[in-house]
Amino acid sequence: MKKFWKWKNRTVTDQENQTKTVGRTLFLNGTIAEESWFDDDITPALFKEELMAGSGNITVWINSPGGDCVAAAQIYNMLMDYPHDVTVKIDGIAASAASVIAMAGTKVLISPVGMMMVHNPATVAWGDSAEMQKAIEMLSSVKDSIINAYEIKTGLSRAKLSHLMDAETWMDAHKAVELGFADGILGRTELPEDMEPPAVTMLYSKAAVVNSLMDKIAAKCKTKPKTEPEGRSVDSLYERLDLLRF
């Protein structure tokens, strides 16, 4: 079993009284569980044992593209049940399953150049139509459970969160704070007091970009002669492109 987490003890300085204490820090880097935690009793138990091995507030640094949603759900629950404050700091990316873990933070802070991404869960299924329908229902239930975590943290409506997931939405630091996925930006207190936040924040929808691109390609094709040198109709290409839209 390859561990994707690491614990370290760090000296933390209280900015108000300048006192120093030893704080526990958890690093979640890379893929969340390269092997599924489904039917795995050992790995989750090991993670929980290490989490509960100490006491006091903890800091969780996240830089992960996501991974196993079962592992993410269990880690989220463990952090939510931890009896002390959990400060989540996103120094790179918290995407997919990693964004779910981030929602367990008592406070969530993100780097000025950090990113968050939410999207629908995915799986691989095999079998007849009945098995495919079971897979669809399972993915729907998983999506609902993920929305539960996002809803508790952000306060956004379930319909809004579902739309963000459908579009595979990427958020920069300011947009993550604006939508409630994060509480603040790392290092903000170190910036000049007269510095204003950017007037435009970035929210990137993969579905919207792909649809826009397909529209532009299709429009470009319609302006060409009706018949290519080989005798193909460009209209048929336009129809095929239209079928690929989200």
mmCIF file of C-alpha atoms in Angstrom:
data_model
loop_
_atom_site.group_PDB
_atom_site.id
_atom_site.type_symbol
_atom_site.label_atom_id
_atom_site.label_comp_id
_atom_site.label_asym_id
_atom_site.label_seq_id
_atom_site.Cartn_x
_atom_site.Cartn_y
_atom_site.Cartn_z
ATOM 1 C CA MET A 1 0.000 0.000 0.000
ATOM 2 C CA LYS A 2 1.417 3.343 -1.064
ATOM 3 C CA LYS A 3 0.615 6.157 1.350
ATOM 4 C CA PHE A 4 -0.516 9.394 -0.245
ATOM 5 C CA TRP A 5 -0.411 11.341 3.025
ATOM 6 C CA LYS A 6 2.345 12.474 5.370
ATOM 7 C CA TRP A 7 2.278 13.876 8.901
ATOM 8 C CA LYS A 8 4.794 16.411 10.196
ATOM 9 C CA ASN A 9 5.148 18.393 13.390
ATOM 10 C CA ARG A 10 5.865 22.069 12.783
ATOM 11 C CA THR A 11 6.521 25.034 15.034
ATOM 12 C CA VAL A 12 3.639 27.492 14.710
ATOM 13 C CA THR A 13 3.911 31.152 15.830
ATOM 14 C CA ASP A 14 0.823 32.905 17.156
ATOM 15 C CA GLN A 15 0.771 36.296 15.422
ATOM 16 C CA GLU A 16 -1.048 37.985 18.314
ATOM 17 C CA ASN A 17 1.251 37.127 21.215
ATOM 18 C CA GLN A 18 4.213 35.662 19.274
ATOM 19 C CA THR A 19 4.116 32.459 21.314
ATOM 20 C CA LYS A 20 5.346 29.309 19.615
ATOM 21 C CA THR A 21 3.670 25.928 19.754
ATOM 22 C CA VAL A 22 4.194 22.630 17.957
ATOM 23 C CA GLY A 23 1.393 22.056 15.484
ATOM 24 C CA ARG A 24 0.434 18.929 13.606
ATOM 25 C CA THR A 25 0.458 19.201 9.820
ATOM 26 C CA LEU A 26 -1.017 16.750 7.315
ATOM 27 C CA PHE A 27 0.130 16.837 3.691
ATOM 28 C CA LEU A 28 -2.133 15.386 0.991
ATOM 29 C CA ASN A 29 -0.169 15.439 -2.262
ATOM 30 C CA GLY A 30 -0.891 13.688 -5.534
ATOM 31 C CA THR A 31 -3.665 11.208 -6.212
ATOM 32 C CA ILE A 32 -6.021 10.435 -3.335
ATOM 33 C CA ALA A 33 -5.612 6.648 -2.937
ATOM 34 C CA GLU A 34 -4.183 5.098 -6.083
ATOM 35 C CA GLU A 35 -6.066 1.943 -5.097
ATOM 36 C CA SER A 36 -9.715 2.053 -4.121
ATOM 37 C CA TRP A 37 -10.683 2.062 -0.442
ATOM 38 C CA PHE A 38 -13.824 0.092 -1.324
ATOM 39 C CA ASP A 39 -13.746 -3.155 0.721
ATOM 40 C CA ASP A 40 -10.442 -1.967 2.243
ATOM 41 C CA ASP A 41 -10.382 -2.123 6.042
ATOM 42 C CA ILE A 42 -6.654 -1.608 6.539
ATOM 43 C CA THR A 43 -5.832 1.695 4.817
ATOM 44 C CA PRO A 44 -8.719 3.773 6.244
ATOM 45 C CA ALA A 45 -7.978 2.377 9.708
ATOM 46 C CA LEU A 46 -4.303 3.345 9.372
ATOM 47 C CA PHE A 47 -5.218 6.885 8.312
ATOM 48 C CA LYS A 48 -7.624 7.267 11.238
ATOM 49 C CA GLU A 49 -5.076 5.850 13.676
ATOM 50 C CA GLU A 50 -2.488 8.419 12.601
ATOM 51 C CA LEU A 51 -5.075 11.219 12.689
ATOM 52 C CA MET A 52 -6.099 10.380 16.249
ATOM 53 C CA ALA A 53 -2.539 9.668 17.439
ATOM 54 C CA GLY A 54 -2.134 13.297 18.514
ATOM 55 C CA SER A 55 -4.288 16.120 19.796
ATOM 56 C CA GLY A 56 -4.775 19.794 19.184
ATOM 57 C CA ASN A 57 -5.520 21.780 16.063
ATOM 58 C CA ILE A 58 -4.180 20.498 12.749
ATOM 59 C CA THR A 59 -3.317 22.042 9.401
ATOM 60 C CA VAL A 60 -4.019 20.123 6.189
ATOM 61 C CA TRP A 61 -2.087 21.125 3.075
ATOM 62 C CA ILE A 62 -3.733 19.930 -0.151
ATOM 63 C CA ASN A 63 -2.223 19.745 -3.624
ATOM 64 C CA SER A 64 -4.106 16.984 -5.411
ATOM 65 C CA PRO A 65 -5.955 16.379 -8.711
ATOM 66 C CA GLY A 66 -8.409 14.073 -6.924
ATOM 67 C CA GLY A 67 -8.808 10.320 -6.885
ATOM 68 C CA ASP A 68 -10.950 7.706 -5.173
ATOM 69 C CA CYS A 69 -14.283 9.164 -4.051
ATOM 70 C CA VAL A 70 -14.706 6.491 -1.336
ATOM 71 C CA ALA A 71 -11.377 7.447 0.210
ATOM 72 C CA ALA A 72 -12.265 11.136 -0.064
ATOM 73 C CA ALA A 73 -15.605 10.555 1.659
ATOM 74 C CA GLN A 74 -14.007 8.671 4.552
ATOM 75 C CA ILE A 75 -11.235 11.234 5.016
ATOM 76 C CA TYR A 76 -13.854 14.008 4.935
ATOM 77 C CA ASN A 77 -15.851 12.242 7.663
ATOM 78 C CA MET A 78 -12.753 11.627 9.813
ATOM 79 C CA LEU A 79 -11.696 15.277 9.608
ATOM 80 C CA MET A 80 -15.247 16.444 10.342
ATOM 81 C CA ASP A 81 -15.304 14.214 13.450
ATOM 82 C CA TYR A 82 -11.876 15.360 14.644
ATOM 83 C CA PRO A 83 -12.479 17.145 17.982
ATOM 84 C CA HIS A 84 -10.227 20.149 17.232
ATOM 85 C CA ASP A 85 -9.993 22.813 14.548
ATOM 86 C CA VAL A 86 -8.890 21.741 11.065
ATOM 87 C CA THR A 87 -7.375 24.458 8.868
ATOM 88 C CA VAL A 88 -7.173 23.459 5.213
ATOM 89 C CA LYS A 89 -4.597 25.221 3.036
ATOM 90 C CA ILE A 90 -4.640 24.682 -0.730
ATOM 91 C CA ASP A 91 -1.213 25.531 -2.084
ATOM 92 C CA GLY A 92 -1.692 24.178 -5.602
ATOM 93 C CA ILE A 93 -4.886 22.457 -6.665
ATOM 94 C CA ALA A 94 -7.821 20.808 -4.936
ATOM 95 C CA ALA A 95 -9.745 19.101 -7.708
ATOM 96 C CA SER A 96 -12.459 16.483 -7.822
ATOM 97 C CA ALA A 97 -12.234 14.212 -4.743
ATOM 98 C CA ALA A 98 -9.624 16.513 -3.171
ATOM 99 C CA SER A 99 -12.135 19.375 -3.210
ATOM 100 C CA VAL A 100 -14.489 17.219 -1.133
ATOM 101 C CA ILE A 101 -11.789 16.681 1.515
ATOM 102 C CA ALA A 102 -11.158 20.443 1.577
ATOM 103 C CA MET A 103 -14.780 21.010 2.612
ATOM 104 C CA ALA A 104 -14.011 19.432 6.013
ATOM 105 C CA GLY A 105 -11.909 22.399 7.054
ATOM 106 C CA THR A 106 -13.038 24.576 9.939
ATOM 107 C CA LYS A 107 -11.329 27.235 7.841
ATOM 108 C CA VAL A 108 -10.298 26.809 4.183
ATOM 109 C CA LEU A 109 -7.546 29.016 2.764
ATOM 110 C CA ILE A 110 -6.289 28.938 -0.810
ATOM 111 C CA SER A 111 -3.105 30.237 -2.416
ATOM 112 C CA PRO A 112 -3.481 33.337 -4.632
ATOM 113 C CA VAL A 113 -2.402 31.111 -7.531
ATOM 114 C CA GLY A 114 -4.307 28.027 -6.348
ATOM 115 C CA MET A 115 -7.223 26.379 -8.141
ATOM 116 C CA MET A 116 -10.296 24.378 -7.189
ATOM 117 C CA MET A 117 -12.291 22.136 -9.517
ATOM 118 C CA VAL A 118 -15.637 20.392 -9.109
ATOM 119 C CA HIS A 119 -17.198 17.918 -11.504
ATOM 120 C CA ASN A 120 -19.480 14.899 -11.698
ATOM 121 C CA PRO A 121 -18.270 11.518 -10.438
ATOM 122 C CA ALA A 122 -17.350 8.925 -13.058
ATOM 123 C CA THR A 123 -16.977 5.161 -13.177
ATOM 124 C CA VAL A 124 -16.477 2.241 -15.549
ATOM 125 C CA ALA A 125 -19.352 -0.232 -15.907
ATOM 126 C CA TRP A 126 -19.857 -3.470 -17.817
ATOM 127 C CA GLY A 127 -22.942 -5.568 -18.457
ATOM 128 C CA ASP A 128 -26.469 -5.399 -19.826
ATOM 129 C CA SER A 129 -28.917 -2.501 -19.682
ATOM 130 C CA ALA A 130 -29.914 -3.377 -16.109
ATOM 131 C CA GLU A 131 -26.284 -3.154 -14.975
ATOM 132 C CA MET A 132 -25.870 0.159 -16.814
ATOM 133 C CA GLN A 133 -28.956 1.523 -15.054
ATOM 134 C CA LYS A 134 -27.511 0.454 -11.679
ATOM 135 C CA ALA A 135 -24.304 2.325 -12.521
ATOM 136 C CA ILE A 136 -26.297 5.436 -13.440
ATOM 137 C CA GLU A 137 -28.238 5.302 -10.178
ATOM 138 C CA MET A 138 -25.028 4.756 -8.216
ATOM 139 C CA LEU A 139 -23.364 7.790 -9.828
ATOM 140 C CA SER A 140 -26.452 9.870 -9.083
ATOM 141 C CA SER A 141 -26.287 8.874 -5.406
ATOM 142 C CA VAL A 142 -22.555 9.617 -5.243
ATOM 143 C CA LYS A 143 -23.176 13.040 -6.785
ATOM 144 C CA ASP A 144 -25.862 13.766 -4.179
ATOM 145 C CA SER A 145 -23.465 12.854 -1.367
ATOM 146 C CA ILE A 146 -20.770 15.134 -2.804
ATOM 147 C CA ILE A 147 -23.285 17.970 -3.092
ATOM 148 C CA ASN A 148 -24.057 17.469 0.619
ATOM 149 C CA ALA A 149 -20.455 18.384 1.503
ATOM 150 C CA TYR A 150 -20.397 21.372 -0.858
ATOM 151 C CA GLU A 151 -23.783 22.597 0.386
ATOM 152 C CA ILE A 152 -22.751 22.509 4.064
ATOM 153 C CA LYS A 153 -19.620 24.549 3.337
ATOM 154 C CA THR A 154 -20.825 27.027 0.710
ATOM 155 C CA GLY A 155 -24.512 27.514 1.494
ATOM 156 C CA LEU A 156 -25.213 27.441 -2.253
ATOM 157 C CA SER A 157 -28.385 25.776 -3.527
ATOM 158 C CA ARG A 158 -28.196 22.152 -4.622
ATOM 159 C CA ALA A 159 -29.320 23.165 -8.115
ATOM 160 C CA LYS A 160 -26.449 25.677 -8.397
ATOM 161 C CA LEU A 161 -23.910 23.150 -7.144
ATOM 162 C CA SER A 162 -25.241 20.490 -9.529
ATOM 163 C CA HIS A 163 -24.849 22.919 -12.428
ATOM 164 C CA LEU A 164 -21.252 23.707 -11.422
ATOM 165 C CA MET A 165 -20.461 19.990 -11.325
ATOM 166 C CA ASP A 166 -22.164 19.312 -14.668
ATOM 167 C CA ALA A 167 -19.988 21.976 -16.312
ATOM 168 C CA GLU A 168 -16.721 20.732 -14.726
ATOM 169 C CA THR A 169 -16.029 24.097 -13.143
ATOM 170 C CA TRP A 170 -12.560 25.455 -12.350
ATOM 171 C CA MET A 171 -12.249 28.320 -9.856
ATOM 172 C CA ASP A 172 -9.359 30.638 -9.125
ATOM 173 C CA ALA A 173 -8.747 31.750 -5.546
ATOM 174 C CA HIS A 174 -11.051 34.768 -5.592
ATOM 175 C CA LYS A 175 -13.909 32.866 -7.245
ATOM 176 C CA ALA A 176 -13.522 30.025 -4.715
ATOM 177 C CA VAL A 177 -13.874 32.566 -1.891
ATOM 178 C CA GLU A 178 -16.739 34.354 -3.634
ATOM 179 C CA LEU A 179 -18.726 31.124 -3.998
ATOM 180 C CA GLY A 180 -17.929 29.974 -0.461
ATOM 181 C CA PHE A 181 -15.682 27.019 -1.265
ATOM 182 C CA ALA A 182 -12.870 28.828 0.563
ATOM 183 C CA ASP A 183 -12.863 31.299 3.453
ATOM 184 C CA GLY A 184 -9.815 33.324 2.512
ATOM 185 C CA ILE A 185 -6.630 33.611 0.486
ATOM 186 C CA LEU A 186 -3.226 32.626 1.832
ATOM 187 C CA GLY A 187 -0.906 35.555 2.454
ATOM 188 C CA ARG A 188 -3.624 38.155 2.104
ATOM 189 C CA THR A 189 -2.540 39.851 5.356
ATOM 190 C CA GLU A 190 0.932 40.301 3.847
ATOM 191 C CA LEU A 191 -0.377 42.325 0.910
ATOM 192 C CA PRO A 192 -0.400 46.151 1.003
ATOM 193 C CA GLU A 193 -3.538 47.443 2.692
ATOM 194 C CA ASP A 194 -4.423 49.655 -0.287
ATOM 195 C CA MET A 195 -4.253 46.769 -2.774
ATOM 196 C CA GLU A 196 -7.686 46.063 -4.225
ATOM 197 C CA PRO A 197 -8.784 42.579 -5.301
ATOM 198 C CA PRO A 198 -9.174 42.034 -9.056
ATOM 199 C CA ALA A 199 -12.440 43.282 -10.522
ATOM 200 C CA VAL A 200 -12.859 40.065 -12.523
ATOM 201 C CA THR A 201 -12.422 36.608 -11.066
ATOM 202 C CA MET A 202 -12.043 33.449 -13.076
ATOM 203 C CA LEU A 203 -14.570 30.643 -13.306
ATOM 204 C CA TYR A 204 -13.858 28.223 -16.128
ATOM 205 C CA SER A 205 -16.511 25.842 -17.421
ATOM 206 C CA LYS A 206 -15.162 23.021 -19.576
ATOM 207 C CA ALA A 207 -18.587 22.320 -21.074
ATOM 208 C CA ALA A 208 -19.103 25.963 -22.066
ATOM 209 C CA VAL A 209 -15.667 26.205 -23.660
ATOM 210 C CA VAL A 210 -16.103 22.979 -25.637
ATOM 211 C CA ASN A 211 -19.544 24.038 -26.863
ATOM 212 C CA SER A 212 -18.214 27.448 -27.910
ATOM 213 C CA LEU A 213 -15.342 25.801 -29.761
ATOM 214 C CA MET A 214 -17.674 23.376 -31.563
ATOM 215 C CA ASP A 215 -19.931 26.274 -32.603
ATOM 216 C CA LYS A 216 -16.956 28.142 -34.042
ATOM 217 C CA ILE A 217 -15.714 25.081 -35.938
ATOM 218 C CA ALA A 218 -19.177 24.349 -37.285
ATOM 219 C CA ALA A 219 -19.649 27.978 -38.360
ATOM 220 C CA LYS A 220 -16.263 27.896 -40.078
ATOM 221 C CA CYS A 221 -17.209 24.764 -41.984
ATOM 222 C CA LYS A 222 -20.454 26.336 -43.228
ATOM 223 C CA THR A 223 -18.556 29.169 -44.870
ATOM 224 C CA LYS A 224 -16.569 26.742 -47.043
ATOM 225 C CA PRO A 225 -17.731 25.567 -50.490
ATOM 226 C CA LYS A 226 -20.467 22.996 -50.299
ATOM 227 C CA THR A 227 -18.288 20.324 -51.888
ATOM 228 C CA GLU A 228 -14.751 19.418 -50.929
ATOM 229 C CA PRO A 229 -12.308 18.335 -53.657
ATOM 230 C CA GLU A 230 -13.049 14.724 -52.747
ATOM 231 C CA GLY A 231 -16.750 15.378 -53.182
ATOM 232 C CA ARG A 232 -17.708 15.298 -49.511
ATOM 233 C CA SER A 233 -20.534 17.508 -48.308
ATOM 234 C CA VAL A 234 -19.472 19.944 -45.587
ATOM 235 C CA ASP A 235 -23.067 19.996 -44.349
ATOM 236 C CA SER A 236 -22.671 16.374 -43.226
ATOM 237 C CA LEU A 237 -19.599 17.414 -41.171
ATOM 238 C CA TYR A 238 -21.611 20.206 -39.578
ATOM 239 C CA GLU A 239 -24.322 17.722 -38.611
ATOM 240 C CA ARG A 240 -21.793 15.362 -37.033
ATOM 241 C CA LEU A 241 -20.236 18.217 -35.063
ATOM 242 C CA ASP A 242 -23.646 19.257 -33.794
ATOM 243 C CA LEU A 243 -24.215 15.761 -32.392
ATOM 244 C CA LEU A 244 -21.080 16.095 -30.246
ATOM 245 C CA ARG A 245 -22.293 19.118 -28.290
ATOM 246 C CA PHE A 246 -22.885 18.883 -24.567
#
